[in-house]
GROMACS .gro file of N, CA and C in nm:
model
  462
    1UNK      N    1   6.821  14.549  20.040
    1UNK     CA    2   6.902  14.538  20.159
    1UNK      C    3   7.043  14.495  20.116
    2UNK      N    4   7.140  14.549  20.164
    2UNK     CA    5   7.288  14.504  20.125
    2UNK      C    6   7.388  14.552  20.267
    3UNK      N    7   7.495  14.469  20.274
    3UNK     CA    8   7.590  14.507  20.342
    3UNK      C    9   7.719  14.494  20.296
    4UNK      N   10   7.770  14.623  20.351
    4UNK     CA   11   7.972  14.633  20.274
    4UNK      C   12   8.033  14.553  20.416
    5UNK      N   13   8.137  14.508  20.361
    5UNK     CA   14   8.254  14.458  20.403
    5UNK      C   15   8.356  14.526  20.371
    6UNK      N   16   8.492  14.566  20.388
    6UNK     CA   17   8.614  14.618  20.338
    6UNK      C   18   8.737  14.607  20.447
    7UNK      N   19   8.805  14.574  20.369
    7UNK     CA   20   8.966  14.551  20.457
    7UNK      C   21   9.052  14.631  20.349
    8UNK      N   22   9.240  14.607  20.383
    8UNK     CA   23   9.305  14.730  20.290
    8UNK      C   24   9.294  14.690  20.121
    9UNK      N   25   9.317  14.545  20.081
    9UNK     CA   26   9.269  14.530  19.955
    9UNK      C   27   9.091  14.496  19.899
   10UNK      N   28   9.024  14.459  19.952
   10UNK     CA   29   8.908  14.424  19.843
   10UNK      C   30   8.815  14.518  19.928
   11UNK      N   31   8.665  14.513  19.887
   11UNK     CA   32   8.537  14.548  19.966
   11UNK      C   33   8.440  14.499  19.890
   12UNK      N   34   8.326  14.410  19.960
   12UNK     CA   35   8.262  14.341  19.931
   12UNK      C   36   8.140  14.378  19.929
   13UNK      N   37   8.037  14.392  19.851
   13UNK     CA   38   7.878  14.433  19.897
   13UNK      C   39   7.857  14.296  19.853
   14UNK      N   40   7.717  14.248  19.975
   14UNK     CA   41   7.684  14.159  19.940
   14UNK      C   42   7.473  14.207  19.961
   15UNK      N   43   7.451  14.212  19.827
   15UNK     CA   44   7.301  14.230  19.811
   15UNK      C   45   7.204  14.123  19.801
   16UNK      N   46   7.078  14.133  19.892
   16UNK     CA   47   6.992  14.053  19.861
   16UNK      C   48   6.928  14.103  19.773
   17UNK      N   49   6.824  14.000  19.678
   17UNK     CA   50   6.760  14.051  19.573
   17UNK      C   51   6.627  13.951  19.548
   18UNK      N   52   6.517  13.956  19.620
   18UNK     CA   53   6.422  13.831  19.624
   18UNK      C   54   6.519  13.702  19.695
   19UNK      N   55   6.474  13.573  19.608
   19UNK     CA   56   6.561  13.505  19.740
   19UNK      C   57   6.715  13.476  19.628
   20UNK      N   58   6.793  13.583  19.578
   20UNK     CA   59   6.921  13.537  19.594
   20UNK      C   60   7.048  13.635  19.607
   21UNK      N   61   7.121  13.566  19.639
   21UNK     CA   62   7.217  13.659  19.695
   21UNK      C   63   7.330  13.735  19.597
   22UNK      N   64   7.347  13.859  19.610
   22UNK     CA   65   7.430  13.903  19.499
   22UNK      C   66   7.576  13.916  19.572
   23UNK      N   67   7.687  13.895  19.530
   23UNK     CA   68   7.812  13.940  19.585
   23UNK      C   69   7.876  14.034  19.501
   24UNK      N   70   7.907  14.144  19.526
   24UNK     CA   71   8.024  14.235  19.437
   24UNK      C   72   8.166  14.220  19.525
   25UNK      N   73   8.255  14.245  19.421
   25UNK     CA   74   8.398  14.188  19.504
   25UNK      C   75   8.474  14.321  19.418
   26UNK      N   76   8.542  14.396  19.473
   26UNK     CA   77   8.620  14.495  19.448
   26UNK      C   78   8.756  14.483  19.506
   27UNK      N   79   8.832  14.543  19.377
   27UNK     CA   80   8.981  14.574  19.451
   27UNK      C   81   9.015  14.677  19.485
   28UNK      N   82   9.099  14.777  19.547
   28UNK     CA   83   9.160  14.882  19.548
   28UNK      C   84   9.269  14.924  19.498
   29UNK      N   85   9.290  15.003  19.401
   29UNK     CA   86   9.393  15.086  19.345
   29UNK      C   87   9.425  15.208  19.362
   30UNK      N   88   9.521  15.215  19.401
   30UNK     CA   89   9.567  15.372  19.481
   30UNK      C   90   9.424  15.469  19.544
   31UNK      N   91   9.369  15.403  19.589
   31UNK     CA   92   9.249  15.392  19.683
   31UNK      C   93   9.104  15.396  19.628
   32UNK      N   94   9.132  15.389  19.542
   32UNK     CA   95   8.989  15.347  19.449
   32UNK      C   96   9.006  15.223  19.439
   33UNK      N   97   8.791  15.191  19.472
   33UNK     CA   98   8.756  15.034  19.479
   33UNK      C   99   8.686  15.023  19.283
   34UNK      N  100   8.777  14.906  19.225
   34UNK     CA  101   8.747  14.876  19.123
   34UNK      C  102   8.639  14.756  19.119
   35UNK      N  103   8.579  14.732  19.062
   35UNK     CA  104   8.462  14.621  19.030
   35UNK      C  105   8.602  14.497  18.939
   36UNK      N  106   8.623  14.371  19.020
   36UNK     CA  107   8.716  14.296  18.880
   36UNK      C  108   8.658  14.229  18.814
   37UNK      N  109   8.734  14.228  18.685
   37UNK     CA  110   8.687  14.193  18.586
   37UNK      C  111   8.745  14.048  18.580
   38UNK      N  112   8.604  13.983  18.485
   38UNK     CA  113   8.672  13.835  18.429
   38UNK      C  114   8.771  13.800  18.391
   39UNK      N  115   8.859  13.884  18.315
   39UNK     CA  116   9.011  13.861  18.330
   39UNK      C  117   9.112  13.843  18.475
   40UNK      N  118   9.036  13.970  18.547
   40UNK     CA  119   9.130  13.940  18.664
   40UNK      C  120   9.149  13.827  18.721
   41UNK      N  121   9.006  13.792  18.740
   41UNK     CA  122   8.990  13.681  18.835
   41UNK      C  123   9.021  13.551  18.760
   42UNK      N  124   9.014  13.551  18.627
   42UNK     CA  125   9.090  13.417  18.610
   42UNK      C  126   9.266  13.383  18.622
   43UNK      N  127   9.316  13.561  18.627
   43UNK     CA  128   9.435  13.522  18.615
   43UNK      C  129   9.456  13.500  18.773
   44UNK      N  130   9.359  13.564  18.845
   44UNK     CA  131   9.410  13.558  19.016
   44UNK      C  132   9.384  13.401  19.038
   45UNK      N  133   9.344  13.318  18.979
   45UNK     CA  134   9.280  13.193  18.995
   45UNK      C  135   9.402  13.108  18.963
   46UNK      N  136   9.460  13.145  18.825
   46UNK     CA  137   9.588  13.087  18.789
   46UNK      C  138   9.717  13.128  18.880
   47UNK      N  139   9.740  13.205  18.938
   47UNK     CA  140   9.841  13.246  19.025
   47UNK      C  141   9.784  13.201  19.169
   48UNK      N  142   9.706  13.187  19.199
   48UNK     CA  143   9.651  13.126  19.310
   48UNK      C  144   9.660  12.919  19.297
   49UNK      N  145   9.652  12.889  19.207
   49UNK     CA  146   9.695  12.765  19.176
   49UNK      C  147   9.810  12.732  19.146
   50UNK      N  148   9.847  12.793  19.077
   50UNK     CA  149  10.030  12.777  19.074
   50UNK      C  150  10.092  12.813  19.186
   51UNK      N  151  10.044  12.878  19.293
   51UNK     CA  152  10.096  12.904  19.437
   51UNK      C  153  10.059  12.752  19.487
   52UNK      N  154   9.946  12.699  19.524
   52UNK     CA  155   9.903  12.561  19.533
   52UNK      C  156  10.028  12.451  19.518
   53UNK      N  157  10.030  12.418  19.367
   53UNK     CA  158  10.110  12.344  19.335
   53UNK      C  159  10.228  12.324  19.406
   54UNK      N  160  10.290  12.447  19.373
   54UNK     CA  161  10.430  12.424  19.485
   54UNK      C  162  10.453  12.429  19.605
   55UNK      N  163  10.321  12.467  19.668
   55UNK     CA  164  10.326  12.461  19.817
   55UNK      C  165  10.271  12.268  19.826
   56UNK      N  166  10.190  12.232  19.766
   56UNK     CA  167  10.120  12.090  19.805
   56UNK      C  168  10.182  12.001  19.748
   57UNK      N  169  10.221  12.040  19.585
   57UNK     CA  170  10.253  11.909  19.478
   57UNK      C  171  10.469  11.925  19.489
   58UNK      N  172  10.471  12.061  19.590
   58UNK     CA  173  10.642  12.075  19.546
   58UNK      C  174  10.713  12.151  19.425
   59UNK      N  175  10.632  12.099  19.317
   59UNK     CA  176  10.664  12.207  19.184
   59UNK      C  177  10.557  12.284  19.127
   60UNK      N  178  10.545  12.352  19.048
   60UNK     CA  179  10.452  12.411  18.956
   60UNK      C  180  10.482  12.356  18.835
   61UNK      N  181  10.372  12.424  18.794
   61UNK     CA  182  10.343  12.416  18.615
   61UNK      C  183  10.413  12.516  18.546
   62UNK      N  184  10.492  12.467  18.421
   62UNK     CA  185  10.531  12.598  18.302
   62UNK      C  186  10.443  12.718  18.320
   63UNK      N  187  10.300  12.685  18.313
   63UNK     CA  188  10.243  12.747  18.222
   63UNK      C  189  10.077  12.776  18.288
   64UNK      N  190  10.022  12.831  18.330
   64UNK     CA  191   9.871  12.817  18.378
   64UNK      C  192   9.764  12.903  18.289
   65UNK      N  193   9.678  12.849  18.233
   65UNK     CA  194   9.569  12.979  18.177
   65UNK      C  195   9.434  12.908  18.247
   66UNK      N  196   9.391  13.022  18.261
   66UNK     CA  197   9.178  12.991  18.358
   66UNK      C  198   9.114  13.103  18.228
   67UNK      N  199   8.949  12.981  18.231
   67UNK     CA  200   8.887  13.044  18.154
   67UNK      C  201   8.772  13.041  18.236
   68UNK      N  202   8.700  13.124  18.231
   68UNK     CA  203   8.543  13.089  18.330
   68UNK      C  204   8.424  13.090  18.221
   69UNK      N  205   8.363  12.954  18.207
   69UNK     CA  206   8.280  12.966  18.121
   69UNK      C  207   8.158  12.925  18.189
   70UNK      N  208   8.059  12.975  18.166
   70UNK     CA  209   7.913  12.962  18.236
   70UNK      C  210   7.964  12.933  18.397
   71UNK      N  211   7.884  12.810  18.418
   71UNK     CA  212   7.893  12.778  18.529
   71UNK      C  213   8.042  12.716  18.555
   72UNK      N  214   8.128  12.681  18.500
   72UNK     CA  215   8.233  12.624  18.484
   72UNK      C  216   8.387  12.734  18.462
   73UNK      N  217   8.505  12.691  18.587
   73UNK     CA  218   8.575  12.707  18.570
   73UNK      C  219   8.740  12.629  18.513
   74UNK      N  220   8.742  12.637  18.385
   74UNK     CA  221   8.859  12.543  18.339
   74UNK      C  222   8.972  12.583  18.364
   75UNK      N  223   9.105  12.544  18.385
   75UNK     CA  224   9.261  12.567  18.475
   75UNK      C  225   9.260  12.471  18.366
   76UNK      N  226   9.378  12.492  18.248
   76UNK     CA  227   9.462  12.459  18.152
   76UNK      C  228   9.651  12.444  18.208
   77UNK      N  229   9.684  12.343  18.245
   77UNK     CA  230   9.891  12.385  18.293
   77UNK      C  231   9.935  12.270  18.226
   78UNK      N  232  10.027  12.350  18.190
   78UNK     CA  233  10.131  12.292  18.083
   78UNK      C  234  10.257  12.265  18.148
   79UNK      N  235  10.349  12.175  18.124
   79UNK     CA  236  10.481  12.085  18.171
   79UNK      C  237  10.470  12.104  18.332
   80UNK      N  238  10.359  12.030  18.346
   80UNK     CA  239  10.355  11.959  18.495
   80UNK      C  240  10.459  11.842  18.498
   81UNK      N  241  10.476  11.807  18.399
   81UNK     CA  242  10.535  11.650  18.407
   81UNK      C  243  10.702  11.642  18.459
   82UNK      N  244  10.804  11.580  18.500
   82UNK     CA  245  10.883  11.589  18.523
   82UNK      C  246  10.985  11.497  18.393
   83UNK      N  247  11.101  11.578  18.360
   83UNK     CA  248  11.176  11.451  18.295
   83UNK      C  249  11.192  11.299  18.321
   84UNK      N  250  11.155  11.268  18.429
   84UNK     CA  251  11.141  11.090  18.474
   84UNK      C  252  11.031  11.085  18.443
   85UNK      N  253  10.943  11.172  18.442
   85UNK     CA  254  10.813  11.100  18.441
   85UNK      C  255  10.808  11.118  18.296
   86UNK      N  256  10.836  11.172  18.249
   86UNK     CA  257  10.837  11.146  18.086
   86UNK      C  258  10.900  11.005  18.047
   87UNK      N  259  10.974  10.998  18.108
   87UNK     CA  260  11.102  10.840  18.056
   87UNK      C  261  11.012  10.733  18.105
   88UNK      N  262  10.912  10.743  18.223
   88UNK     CA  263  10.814  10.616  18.241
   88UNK      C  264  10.758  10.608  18.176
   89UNK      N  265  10.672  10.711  18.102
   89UNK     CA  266  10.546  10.690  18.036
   89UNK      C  267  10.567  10.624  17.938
   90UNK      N  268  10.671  10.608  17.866
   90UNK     CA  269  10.707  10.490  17.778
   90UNK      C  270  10.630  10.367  17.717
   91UNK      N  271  10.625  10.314  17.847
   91UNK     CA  272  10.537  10.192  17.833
   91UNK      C  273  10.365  10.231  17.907
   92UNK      N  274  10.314  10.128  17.852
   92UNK     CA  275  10.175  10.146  17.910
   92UNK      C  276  10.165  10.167  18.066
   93UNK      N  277  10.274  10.011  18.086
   93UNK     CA  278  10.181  10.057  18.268
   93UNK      C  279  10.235  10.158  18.344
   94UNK      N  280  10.394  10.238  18.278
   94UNK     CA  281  10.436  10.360  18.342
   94UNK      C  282  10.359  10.456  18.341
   95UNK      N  283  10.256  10.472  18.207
   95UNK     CA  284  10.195  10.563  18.180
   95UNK      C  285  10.058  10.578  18.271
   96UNK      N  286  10.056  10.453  18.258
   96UNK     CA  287   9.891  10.446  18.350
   96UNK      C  288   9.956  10.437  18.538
   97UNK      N  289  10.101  10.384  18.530
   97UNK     CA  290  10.119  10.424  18.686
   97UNK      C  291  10.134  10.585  18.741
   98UNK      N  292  10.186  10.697  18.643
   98UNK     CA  293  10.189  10.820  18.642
   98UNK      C  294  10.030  10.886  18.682
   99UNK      N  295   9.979  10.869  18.529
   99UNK     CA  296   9.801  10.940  18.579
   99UNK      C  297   9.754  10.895  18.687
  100UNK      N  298   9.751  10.724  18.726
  100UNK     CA  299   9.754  10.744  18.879
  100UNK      C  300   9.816  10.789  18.984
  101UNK      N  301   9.869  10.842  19.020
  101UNK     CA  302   9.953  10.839  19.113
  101UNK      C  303   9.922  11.038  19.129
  102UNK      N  304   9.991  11.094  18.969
  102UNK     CA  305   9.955  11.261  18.993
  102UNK      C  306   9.781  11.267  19.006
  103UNK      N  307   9.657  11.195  18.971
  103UNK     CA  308   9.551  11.217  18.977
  103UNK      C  309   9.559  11.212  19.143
  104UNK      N  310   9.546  11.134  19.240
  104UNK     CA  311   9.578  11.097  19.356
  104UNK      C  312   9.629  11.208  19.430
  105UNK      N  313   9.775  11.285  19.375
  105UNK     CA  314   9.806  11.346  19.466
  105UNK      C  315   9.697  11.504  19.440
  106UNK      N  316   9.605  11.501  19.322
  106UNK     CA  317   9.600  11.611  19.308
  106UNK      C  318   9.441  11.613  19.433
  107UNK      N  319   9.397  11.512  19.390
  107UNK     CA  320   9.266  11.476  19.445
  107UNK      C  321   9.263  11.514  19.626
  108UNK      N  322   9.397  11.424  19.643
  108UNK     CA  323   9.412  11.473  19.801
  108UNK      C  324   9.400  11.603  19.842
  109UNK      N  325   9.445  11.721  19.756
  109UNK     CA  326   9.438  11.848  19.801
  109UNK      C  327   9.308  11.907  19.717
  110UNK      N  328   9.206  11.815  19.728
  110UNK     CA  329   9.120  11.896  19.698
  110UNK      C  330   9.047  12.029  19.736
  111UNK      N  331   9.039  11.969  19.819
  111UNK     CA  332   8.985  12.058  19.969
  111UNK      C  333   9.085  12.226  19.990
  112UNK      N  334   9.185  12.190  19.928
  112UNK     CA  335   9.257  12.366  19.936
  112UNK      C  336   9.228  12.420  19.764
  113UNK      N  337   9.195  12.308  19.714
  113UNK     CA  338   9.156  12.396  19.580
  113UNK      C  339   9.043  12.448  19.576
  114UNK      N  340   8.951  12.359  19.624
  114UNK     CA  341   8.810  12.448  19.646
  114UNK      C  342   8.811  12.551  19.719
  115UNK      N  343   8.857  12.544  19.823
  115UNK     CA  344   8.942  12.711  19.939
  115UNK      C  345   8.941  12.806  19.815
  116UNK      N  346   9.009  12.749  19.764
  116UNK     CA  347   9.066  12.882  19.671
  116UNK      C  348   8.985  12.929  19.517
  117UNK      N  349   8.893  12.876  19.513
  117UNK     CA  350   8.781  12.901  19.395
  117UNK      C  351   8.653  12.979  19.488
  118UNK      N  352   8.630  12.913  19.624
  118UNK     CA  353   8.529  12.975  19.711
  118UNK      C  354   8.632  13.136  19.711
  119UNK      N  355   8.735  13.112  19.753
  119UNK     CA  356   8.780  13.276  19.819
  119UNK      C  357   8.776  13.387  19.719
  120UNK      N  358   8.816  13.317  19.577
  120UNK     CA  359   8.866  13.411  19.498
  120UNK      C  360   8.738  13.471  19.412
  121UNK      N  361   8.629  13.378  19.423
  121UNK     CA  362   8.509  13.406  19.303
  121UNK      C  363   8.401  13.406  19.467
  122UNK      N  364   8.389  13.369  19.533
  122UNK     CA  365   8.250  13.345  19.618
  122UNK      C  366   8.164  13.241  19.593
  123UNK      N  367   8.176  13.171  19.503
  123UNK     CA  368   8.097  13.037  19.452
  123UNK      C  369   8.161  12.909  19.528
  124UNK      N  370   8.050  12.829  19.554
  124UNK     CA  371   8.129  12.698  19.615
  124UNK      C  372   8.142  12.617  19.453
  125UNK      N  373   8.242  12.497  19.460
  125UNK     CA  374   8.227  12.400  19.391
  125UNK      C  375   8.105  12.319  19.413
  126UNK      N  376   8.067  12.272  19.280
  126UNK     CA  377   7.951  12.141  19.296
  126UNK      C  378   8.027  12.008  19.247
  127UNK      N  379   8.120  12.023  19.166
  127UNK     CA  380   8.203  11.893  19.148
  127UNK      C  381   8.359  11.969  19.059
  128UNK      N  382   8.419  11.875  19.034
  128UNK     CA  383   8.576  11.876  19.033
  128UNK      C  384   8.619  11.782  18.895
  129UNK      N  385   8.688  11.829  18.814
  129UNK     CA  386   8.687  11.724  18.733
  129UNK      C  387   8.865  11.719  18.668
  130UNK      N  388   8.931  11.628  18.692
  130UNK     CA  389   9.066  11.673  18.589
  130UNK      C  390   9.136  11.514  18.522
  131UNK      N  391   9.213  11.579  18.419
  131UNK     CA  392   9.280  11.500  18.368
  131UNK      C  393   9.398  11.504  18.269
  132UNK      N  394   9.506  11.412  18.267
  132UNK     CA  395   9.669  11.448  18.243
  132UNK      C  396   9.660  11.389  18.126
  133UNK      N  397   9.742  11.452  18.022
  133UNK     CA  398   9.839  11.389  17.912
  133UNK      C  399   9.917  11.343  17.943
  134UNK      N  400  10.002  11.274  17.939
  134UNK     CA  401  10.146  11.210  17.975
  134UNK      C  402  10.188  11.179  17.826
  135UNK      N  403  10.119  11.238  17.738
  135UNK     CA  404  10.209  11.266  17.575
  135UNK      C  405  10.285  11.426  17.576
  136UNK      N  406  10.211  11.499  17.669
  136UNK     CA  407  10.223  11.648  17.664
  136UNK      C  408  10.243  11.694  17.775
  137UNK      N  409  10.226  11.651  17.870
  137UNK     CA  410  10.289  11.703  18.017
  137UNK      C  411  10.165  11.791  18.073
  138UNK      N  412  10.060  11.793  17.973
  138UNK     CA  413   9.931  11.892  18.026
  138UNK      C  414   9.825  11.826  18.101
  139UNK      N  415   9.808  11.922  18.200
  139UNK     CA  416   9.679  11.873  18.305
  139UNK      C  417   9.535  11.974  18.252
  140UNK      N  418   9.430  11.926  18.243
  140UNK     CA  419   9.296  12.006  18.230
  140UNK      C  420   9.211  11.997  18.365
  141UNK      N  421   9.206  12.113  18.479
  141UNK     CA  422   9.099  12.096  18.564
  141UNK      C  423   8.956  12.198  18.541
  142UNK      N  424   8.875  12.119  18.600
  142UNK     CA  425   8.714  12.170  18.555
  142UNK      C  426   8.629  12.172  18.664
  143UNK      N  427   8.618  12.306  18.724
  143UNK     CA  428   8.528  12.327  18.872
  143UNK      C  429   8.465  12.317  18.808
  144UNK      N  430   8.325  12.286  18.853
  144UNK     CA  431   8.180  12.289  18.838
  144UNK      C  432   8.114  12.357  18.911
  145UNK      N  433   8.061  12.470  18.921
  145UNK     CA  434   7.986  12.569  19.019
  145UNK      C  435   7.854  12.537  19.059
  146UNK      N  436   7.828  12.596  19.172
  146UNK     CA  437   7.652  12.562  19.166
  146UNK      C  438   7.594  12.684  19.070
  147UNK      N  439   7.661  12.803  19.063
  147UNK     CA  440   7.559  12.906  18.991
  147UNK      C  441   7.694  12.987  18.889
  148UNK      N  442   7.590  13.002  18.741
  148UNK     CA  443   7.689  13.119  18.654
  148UNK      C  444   7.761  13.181  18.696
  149UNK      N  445   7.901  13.170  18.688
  149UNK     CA  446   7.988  13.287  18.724
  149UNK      C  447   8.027  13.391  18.597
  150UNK      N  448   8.015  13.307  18.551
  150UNK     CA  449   8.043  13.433  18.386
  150UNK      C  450   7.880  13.511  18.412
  151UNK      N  451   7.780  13.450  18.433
  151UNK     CA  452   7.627  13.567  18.378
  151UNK      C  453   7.645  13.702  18.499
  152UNK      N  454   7.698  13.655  18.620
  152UNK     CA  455   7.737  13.747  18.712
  152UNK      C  456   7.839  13.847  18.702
  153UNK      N  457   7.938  13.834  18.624
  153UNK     CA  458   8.052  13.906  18.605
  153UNK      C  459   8.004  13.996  18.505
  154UNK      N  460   7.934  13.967  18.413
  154UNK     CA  461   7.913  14.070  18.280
  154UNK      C  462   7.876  14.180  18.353
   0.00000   0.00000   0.00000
């Protein structure tokens, strides 16, 4: 049993198969529906987060790369940090007032980051995990899925 979905960019089959559910997610190119690939979707993941950023946090990142490994999606961004916030980190408690403060604001918008891992892959989050250099200006975030997204994509 399966049912399509389609609007002008994607079309969706979503198949049952015993008890679990399969999703296919297609794009369209000059009107052919493509199957995307694990590349796509990590880079749509990184451009979908770097849209984030500057809509929630005000700036973006240099730099974004997504890797999807098993159940896990990692978001790698580079010079999040601002030149002041470099000149605090100096001392200890600037440094530890920084990771608090960007952990905080990132945490608050959780809820549109998960939006945007549900929309772009179909998987909900099961947990959230990140954390800043303030030697390097780099942030590491780590969805946690409930189910393989890499065994599905192959």
């Amino acid at each position: 049993m399966y049912l399509e979905v389609q609007n002008k960019t994607n079309r969706y089959i979503f198949r049952l198969r015993g008890n679990s559910l399969e999703i296919y997610r297609f794009f369209c190119l000059g009107g052919i529906y493509l199957k995307k690939t694990k590349g796509s979707i990590e880079s749509e993941i990184s451009k979908a987060i770097t849209h984030w950023e500057k809509d929630f946090l005000g700036r973006g990142s240099v730099s974004v790369k997504t890797d999807i490994l098993r159940d896990m999606i990692i978001v790698y961004l580079q010079g999040i940090l601002t030149p002041a916030e470099y000149a605090v980190c100096q001392t200890k408690d600037g440094m530890l007032s920084i990771k608090h403060t960007r952990s905080g604001l990132v945490e608050s918008g959780l809820d549109g980051l998960k939006e945007i891992i549900l929309t772009i892959t179909g998987e909900e989050v099961k947990s959230f995990h990140t954390d800043l250099s303030t030697r390097t200006g780099e942030r590491v975030i780590v969805f946690k899925l409930f189910n393989d997204l890499e065994k599905k994509l192959v």
